[in-house]
Amino acid sequence: MRRRTWLLLPLLLIVVLLLLYQSGSRRPFELIFLDVGQGDATFLRTPEGKTALIDGGRSGKRLLEQLDHLGVTGLDLVVATHADVDHIGGLLRAVEAYPPRFFMDNGIPHTTQAYEKLLLAVEHSGSSYLNASERTITLGDARLTVLPPPRESENQNDNSIGVLLRYRRFKALLTGDSTAKEQAWWLEHYRDDLAGVTVYKAAHHGSRTGDRESFVGALSPAMIVISVGGGNSYGHPHPEALAAYRQVGAKLYRTDQDGAVTVMIPLGGRAGYLVRTGELEPTAAVGVPAVVTALLTRLWGR
Amino acid sequence: MALPDDPAERLTERFAVDHIEAGIAVLEDEAGRIFELPVRLLPLGVEGGEVLLVSGHRNGRRSLLVVRPDSEERARRLARARGILERLQREDDGEDIEL
């Protein structure tokens, strides 16, 4: 009798999962760290189909290929965390191809043509410009809290926009090329909000001037993604940053080694999250095996 | 365009310093192309956001180049970008957004 009960348990679990699966949204929440070489580009899509692109890497061609592959048909929000070309170089073509409803940047002018052309494209696209002030952007069921730059100088990296993403119990933090100076300022003002993020995008491609153990430790992320190009000229990621990431015990992903990193949250977050690396896939319902994997991951640790 | 042989017809070209990282300057030429140079080859103290004026001529198999910051062009470019930014920023009321 006891043996039969044990045999029925997995069956019961599957039935419960299927019921949850049917009752919940079939489209997962997706947070995708695109593989744009040396640079940053992060795409997110909510179960309601709302989309945001945070930075666009250096190449518009490379960015658009990936957005096309993901079946993107429009962008609700584009954020340029700061004006360095490895973050905005690809955005010009993205804004032209998918004029976003809203566009945000750090409001610090730059002297490159890449920057001026991007602003002109935003103006011509009819997008509404958003200042990087302390504000919340609700994107379907997700909330993006803007961590404003301190603006104590005109330095682009020191004034990267921070984006804290919340979707149910999941939190992700993206901070462009923020430096230790800006991070210390954010900790002073937003420490409680920043504690316990699920996913952290390494600042400044894991450079020596970016993440310190004090900041990463305060975030205590379960997972860190370094958006970096293989064999880059700058020595990213730096061993000191890697040591800080190891110190917090986070699972580490690198776009130069893993390709694009996709974080999927099925079932409205009831089954934790899943990570897929490599090839991008157009949005699709998450299969039951993947849901079971996510659930098991949630039950048996990070 | 090749460098002229006559010093009186020296060629000039401007490069914007996009940013400097780990001893490498990331530059943008007038055609919008991005390339990298060791920062040690540039004038002392060059920073991201500066515009560099390169002028030079050729003397046989030697190229003679002078690189110097062009603060006037930098100011012009910043003013242009600031103008666009101000037009864009005028519409924002700073409120939270719901999409």
mmCIF file with all atom_site columns, C-alpha atoms in Angstrom, chain A residues 50 58 76 83-86 101-102 105 107-116 119-120 122-123 129-131 133 135-140 204 207 233-234 236, chain B residues 16-19 21-22 24 26 28-32 34 36 48-51 74 77-78 80-82 84-85 87-89 91-99:
data_model
loop_
_atom_site.group_PDB
_atom_site.id
_atom_site.type_symbol
_atom_site.label_atom_id
_atom_site.label_alt_id
_atom_site.label_comp_id
_atom_site.label_asym_id
_atom_site.label_entity_id
_atom_site.label_seq_id
_atom_site.pdbx_PDB_ins_code
_atom_site.Cartn_x
_atom_site.Cartn_y
_atom_site.Cartn_z
_atom_site.occupancy
_atom_site.B_iso_or_equiv
_atom_site.pdbx_formal_charge
_atom_site.auth_seq_id
_atom_site.auth_comp_id
_atom_site.auth_asym_id
_atom_site.auth_atom_id
_atom_site.pdbx_PDB_model_num
ATOM 1  C CA . LYS A 1 50  ? 5.429  44.110 -23.570 1.00 0.00 ? 50  LYS A CA 1
ATOM 2  C CA . ARG A 1 58  ? 28.058 48.134 -30.924 1.00 0.00 ? 58  ARG A CA 1
ATOM 3  C CA . ASP A 1 76  ? 7.773  49.585 -25.931 1.00 0.00 ? 76  ASP A CA 1
ATOM 4  C CA . ALA A 1 83  ? 26.431 56.969 -24.430 1.00 0.00 ? 83  ALA A CA 1
ATOM 5  C CA . ASP A 1 84  ? 29.484 54.732 -24.983 1.00 0.00 ? 84  ASP A CA 1
ATOM 6  C CA . VAL A 1 85  ? 29.363 53.186 -28.433 1.00 0.00 ? 85  VAL A CA 1
ATOM 7  C CA . ASP A 1 86  ? 29.471 49.594 -27.181 1.00 0.00 ? 86  ASP A CA 1
ATOM 8  C CA . ARG A 1 101 ? 7.013  54.207 -27.459 1.00 0.00 ? 101 ARG A CA 1
ATOM 9  C CA . PHE A 1 102 ? 9.517  55.496 -24.905 1.00 0.00 ? 102 PHE A CA 1
ATOM 10 C CA . ASP A 1 105 ? 19.064 57.986 -21.678 1.00 0.00 ? 105 ASP A CA 1
ATOM 11 C CA . GLY A 1 107 ? 20.856 63.070 -20.457 1.00 0.00 ? 107 GLY A CA 1
ATOM 12 C CA . ILE A 1 108 ? 24.595 63.679 -20.657 1.00 0.00 ? 108 ILE A CA 1
ATOM 13 C CA . PRO A 1 109 ? 25.541 64.754 -24.183 1.00 0.00 ? 109 PRO A CA 1
ATOM 14 C CA . HIS A 1 110 ? 28.378 63.075 -26.039 1.00 0.00 ? 110 HIS A CA 1
ATOM 15 C CA . THR A 1 111 ? 30.488 64.234 -28.988 1.00 0.00 ? 111 THR A CA 1
ATOM 16 C CA . THR A 1 112 ? 30.175 61.173 -31.219 1.00 0.00 ? 112 THR A CA 1
ATOM 17 C CA . GLN A 1 113 ? 28.098 61.008 -34.352 1.00 0.00 ? 113 GLN A CA 1
ATOM 18 C CA . ALA A 1 114 ? 26.683 57.731 -33.069 1.00 0.00 ? 114 ALA A CA 1
ATOM 19 C CA . TYR A 1 115 ? 25.127 59.639 -30.175 1.00 0.00 ? 115 TYR A CA 1
ATOM 20 C CA . GLU A 1 116 ? 23.809 62.563 -32.221 1.00 0.00 ? 116 GLU A CA 1
ATOM 21 C CA . LEU A 1 119 ? 19.005 61.299 -30.625 1.00 0.00 ? 119 LEU A CA 1
ATOM 22 C CA . LEU A 1 120 ? 17.851 62.527 -34.034 1.00 0.00 ? 120 LEU A CA 1
ATOM 23 C CA . VAL A 1 122 ? 14.525 59.155 -31.480 1.00 0.00 ? 122 VAL A CA 1
ATOM 24 C CA . GLU A 1 123 ? 13.188 62.616 -32.275 1.00 0.00 ? 123 GLU A CA 1
ATOM 25 C CA . TYR A 1 129 ? 11.731 60.812 -24.197 1.00 0.00 ? 129 TYR A CA 1
ATOM 26 C CA . LEU A 1 130 ? 12.065 59.928 -20.519 1.00 0.00 ? 130 LEU A CA 1
ATOM 27 C CA . ASN A 1 131 ? 14.532 61.544 -18.168 1.00 0.00 ? 131 ASN A CA 1
ATOM 28 C CA . SER A 1 133 ? 14.883 60.369 -12.820 1.00 0.00 ? 133 SER A CA 1
ATOM 29 C CA . ARG A 1 135 ? 10.635 56.735 -11.396 1.00 0.00 ? 135 ARG A CA 1
ATOM 30 C CA . THR A 1 136 ? 8.862  53.466 -12.030 1.00 0.00 ? 136 THR A CA 1
ATOM 31 C CA . ILE A 1 137 ? 7.930  52.075 -15.417 1.00 0.00 ? 137 ILE A CA 1
ATOM 32 C CA . THR A 1 138 ? 5.257  49.405 -15.354 1.00 0.00 ? 138 THR A CA 1
ATOM 33 C CA . LEU A 1 139 ? 5.578  46.982 -18.220 1.00 0.00 ? 139 LEU A CA 1
ATOM 34 C CA . GLY A 1 140 ? 2.727  44.499 -18.037 1.00 0.00 ? 140 GLY A CA 1
ATOM 35 C CA . HIS A 1 204 ? 31.135 47.319 -17.144 1.00 0.00 ? 204 HIS A CA 1
ATOM 36 C CA . SER A 1 207 ? 36.102 45.507 -15.574 1.00 0.00 ? 207 SER A CA 1
ATOM 37 C CA . SER A 1 233 ? 41.371 44.507 -26.012 1.00 0.00 ? 233 SER A CA 1
ATOM 38 C CA . TYR A 1 234 ? 40.545 45.587 -22.462 1.00 0.00 ? 234 TYR A CA 1
ATOM 39 C CA . HIS A 1 236 ? 37.485 42.048 -19.509 1.00 0.00 ? 236 HIS A CA 1
ATOM 40 C CA . ALA B 2 16  ? 35.858 61.807 -31.390 1.00 0.00 ? 16  ALA B CA 1
ATOM 41 C CA . VAL B 2 17  ? 37.125 59.922 -28.362 1.00 0.00 ? 17  VAL B CA 1
ATOM 42 C CA . ASP B 2 18  ? 34.191 57.686 -27.503 1.00 0.00 ? 18  ASP B CA 1
ATOM 43 C CA . HIS B 2 19  ? 35.807 56.383 -24.347 1.00 0.00 ? 19  HIS B CA 1
ATOM 44 C CA . GLU B 2 21  ? 39.383 51.795 -21.350 1.00 0.00 ? 21  GLU B CA 1
ATOM 45 C CA . ALA B 2 22  ? 42.394 49.958 -19.967 1.00 0.00 ? 22  ALA B CA 1
ATOM 46 C CA . ILE B 2 24  ? 42.910 51.768 -25.190 1.00 0.00 ? 24  ILE B CA 1
ATOM 47 C CA . VAL B 2 26  ? 37.982 53.944 -28.702 1.00 0.00 ? 26  VAL B CA 1
ATOM 48 C CA . GLU B 2 28  ? 35.111 57.452 -34.067 1.00 0.00 ? 28  GLU B CA 1
ATOM 49 C CA . ASP B 2 29  ? 36.241 58.956 -37.380 1.00 0.00 ? 29  ASP B CA 1
ATOM 50 C CA . GLU B 2 30  ? 34.281 61.410 -39.504 1.00 0.00 ? 30  GLU B CA 1
ATOM 51 C CA . ALA B 2 31  ? 32.645 58.559 -41.412 1.00 0.00 ? 31  ALA B CA 1
ATOM 52 C CA . GLY B 2 32  ? 31.353 57.114 -38.160 1.00 0.00 ? 32  GLY B CA 1
ATOM 53 C CA . ILE B 2 34  ? 34.954 52.965 -34.808 1.00 0.00 ? 34  ILE B CA 1
ATOM 54 C CA . GLU B 2 36  ? 40.971 51.560 -31.316 1.00 0.00 ? 36  GLU B CA 1
ATOM 55 C CA . GLY B 2 48  ? 36.373 60.399 -23.385 1.00 0.00 ? 48  GLY B CA 1
ATOM 56 C CA . GLY B 2 49  ? 34.247 63.017 -25.141 1.00 0.00 ? 49  GLY B CA 1
ATOM 57 C CA . GLU B 2 50  ? 37.172 65.003 -26.522 1.00 0.00 ? 50  GLU B CA 1
ATOM 58 C CA . VAL B 2 51  ? 37.514 65.679 -30.222 1.00 0.00 ? 51  VAL B CA 1
ATOM 59 C CA . ARG B 2 74  ? 34.035 69.595 -29.065 1.00 0.00 ? 74  ARG B CA 1
ATOM 60 C CA . ARG B 2 77  ? 29.208 68.986 -31.022 1.00 0.00 ? 77  ARG B CA 1
ATOM 61 C CA . LEU B 2 78  ? 28.141 69.150 -27.388 1.00 0.00 ? 78  LEU B CA 1
ATOM 62 C CA . ARG B 2 80  ? 24.267 70.375 -30.971 1.00 0.00 ? 80  ARG B CA 1
ATOM 63 C CA . ALA B 2 81  ? 23.602 67.272 -28.886 1.00 0.00 ? 81  ALA B CA 1
ATOM 64 C CA . ARG B 2 82  ? 22.421 69.366 -25.940 1.00 0.00 ? 82  ARG B CA 1
ATOM 65 C CA . ILE B 2 84  ? 18.389 67.933 -29.375 1.00 0.00 ? 84  ILE B CA 1
ATOM 66 C CA . LEU B 2 85  ? 18.285 66.662 -25.797 1.00 0.00 ? 85  LEU B CA 1
ATOM 67 C CA . ARG B 2 87  ? 13.893 69.505 -27.305 1.00 0.00 ? 87  ARG B CA 1
ATOM 68 C CA . LEU B 2 88  ? 13.277 65.886 -26.314 1.00 0.00 ? 88  LEU B CA 1
ATOM 69 C CA . GLN B 2 89  ? 13.293 66.549 -22.576 1.00 0.00 ? 89  GLN B CA 1
ATOM 70 C CA . GLU B 2 91  ? 7.890  66.751 -23.218 1.00 0.00 ? 91  GLU B CA 1
ATOM 71 C CA . ASP B 2 92  ? 8.723  64.684 -20.129 1.00 0.00 ? 92  ASP B CA 1
ATOM 72 C CA . ASP B 2 93  ? 6.750  65.429 -16.974 1.00 0.00 ? 93  ASP B CA 1
ATOM 73 C CA . GLY B 2 94  ? 8.861  63.055 -14.864 1.00 0.00 ? 94  GLY B CA 1
ATOM 74 C CA . GLU B 2 95  ? 5.873  60.937 -13.780 1.00 0.00 ? 95  GLU B CA 1
ATOM 75 C CA . ASP B 2 96  ? 5.807  57.165 -13.501 1.00 0.00 ? 96  ASP B CA 1
ATOM 76 C CA . ILE B 2 97  ? 4.912  55.359 -16.728 1.00 0.00 ? 97  ILE B CA 1
ATOM 77 C CA . GLU B 2 98  ? 2.480  52.506 -17.281 1.00 0.00 ? 98  GLU B CA 1
ATOM 78 C CA . LEU B 2 99  ? 2.755  50.505 -20.485 1.00 0.00 ? 99  LEU B CA 1
#
